[in-house]
mmCIF file of C-alpha atoms in Angstrom:
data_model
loop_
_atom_site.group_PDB
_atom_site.id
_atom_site.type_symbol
_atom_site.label_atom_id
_atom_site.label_comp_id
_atom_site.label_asym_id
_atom_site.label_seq_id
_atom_site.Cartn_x
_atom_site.Cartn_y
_atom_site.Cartn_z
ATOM 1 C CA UNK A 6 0.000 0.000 0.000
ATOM 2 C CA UNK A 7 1.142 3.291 -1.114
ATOM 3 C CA UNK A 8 1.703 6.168 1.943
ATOM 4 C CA UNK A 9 -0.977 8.267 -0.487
ATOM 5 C CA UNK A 10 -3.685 5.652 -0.491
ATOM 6 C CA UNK A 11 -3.002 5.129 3.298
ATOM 7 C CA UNK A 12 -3.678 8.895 3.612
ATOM 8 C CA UNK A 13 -6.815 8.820 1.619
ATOM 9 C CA UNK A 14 -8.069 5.746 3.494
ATOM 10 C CA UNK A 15 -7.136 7.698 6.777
ATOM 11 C CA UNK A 16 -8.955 10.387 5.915
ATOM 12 C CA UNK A 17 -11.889 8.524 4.642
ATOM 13 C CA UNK A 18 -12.274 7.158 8.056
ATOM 14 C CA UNK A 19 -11.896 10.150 9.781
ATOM 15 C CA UNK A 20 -14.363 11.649 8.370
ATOM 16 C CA UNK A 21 -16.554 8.476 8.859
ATOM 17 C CA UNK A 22 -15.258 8.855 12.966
ATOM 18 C CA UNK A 23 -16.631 12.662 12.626
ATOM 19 C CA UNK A 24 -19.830 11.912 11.106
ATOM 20 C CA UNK A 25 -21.081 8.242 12.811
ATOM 21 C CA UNK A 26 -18.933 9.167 16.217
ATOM 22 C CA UNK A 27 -19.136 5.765 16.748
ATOM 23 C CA UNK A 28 -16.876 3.371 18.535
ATOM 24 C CA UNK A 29 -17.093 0.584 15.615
ATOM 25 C CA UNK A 30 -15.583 3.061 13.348
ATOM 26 C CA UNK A 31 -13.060 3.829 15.821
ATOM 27 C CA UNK A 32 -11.688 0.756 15.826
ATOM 28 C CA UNK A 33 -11.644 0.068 12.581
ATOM 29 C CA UNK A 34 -9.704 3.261 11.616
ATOM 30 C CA UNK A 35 -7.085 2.224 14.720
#
């Protein structure tokens, strides 16, 4: 996996953290 597409994914999940606030999505970003 590229650093970029880790980036994007990060930030894909962030902003599913932000939006959901749920734990579920916590973990799976961690």
């Amino acid at each position: 996996m590229s650093n970029k597409l880790g980036a994007l994914l990060g930030k894909q999940c962030f902003r599913l953290l932000l939006i959901s606030n749920r734990v579920k999505w916590g973990q799976k970003c961690s």
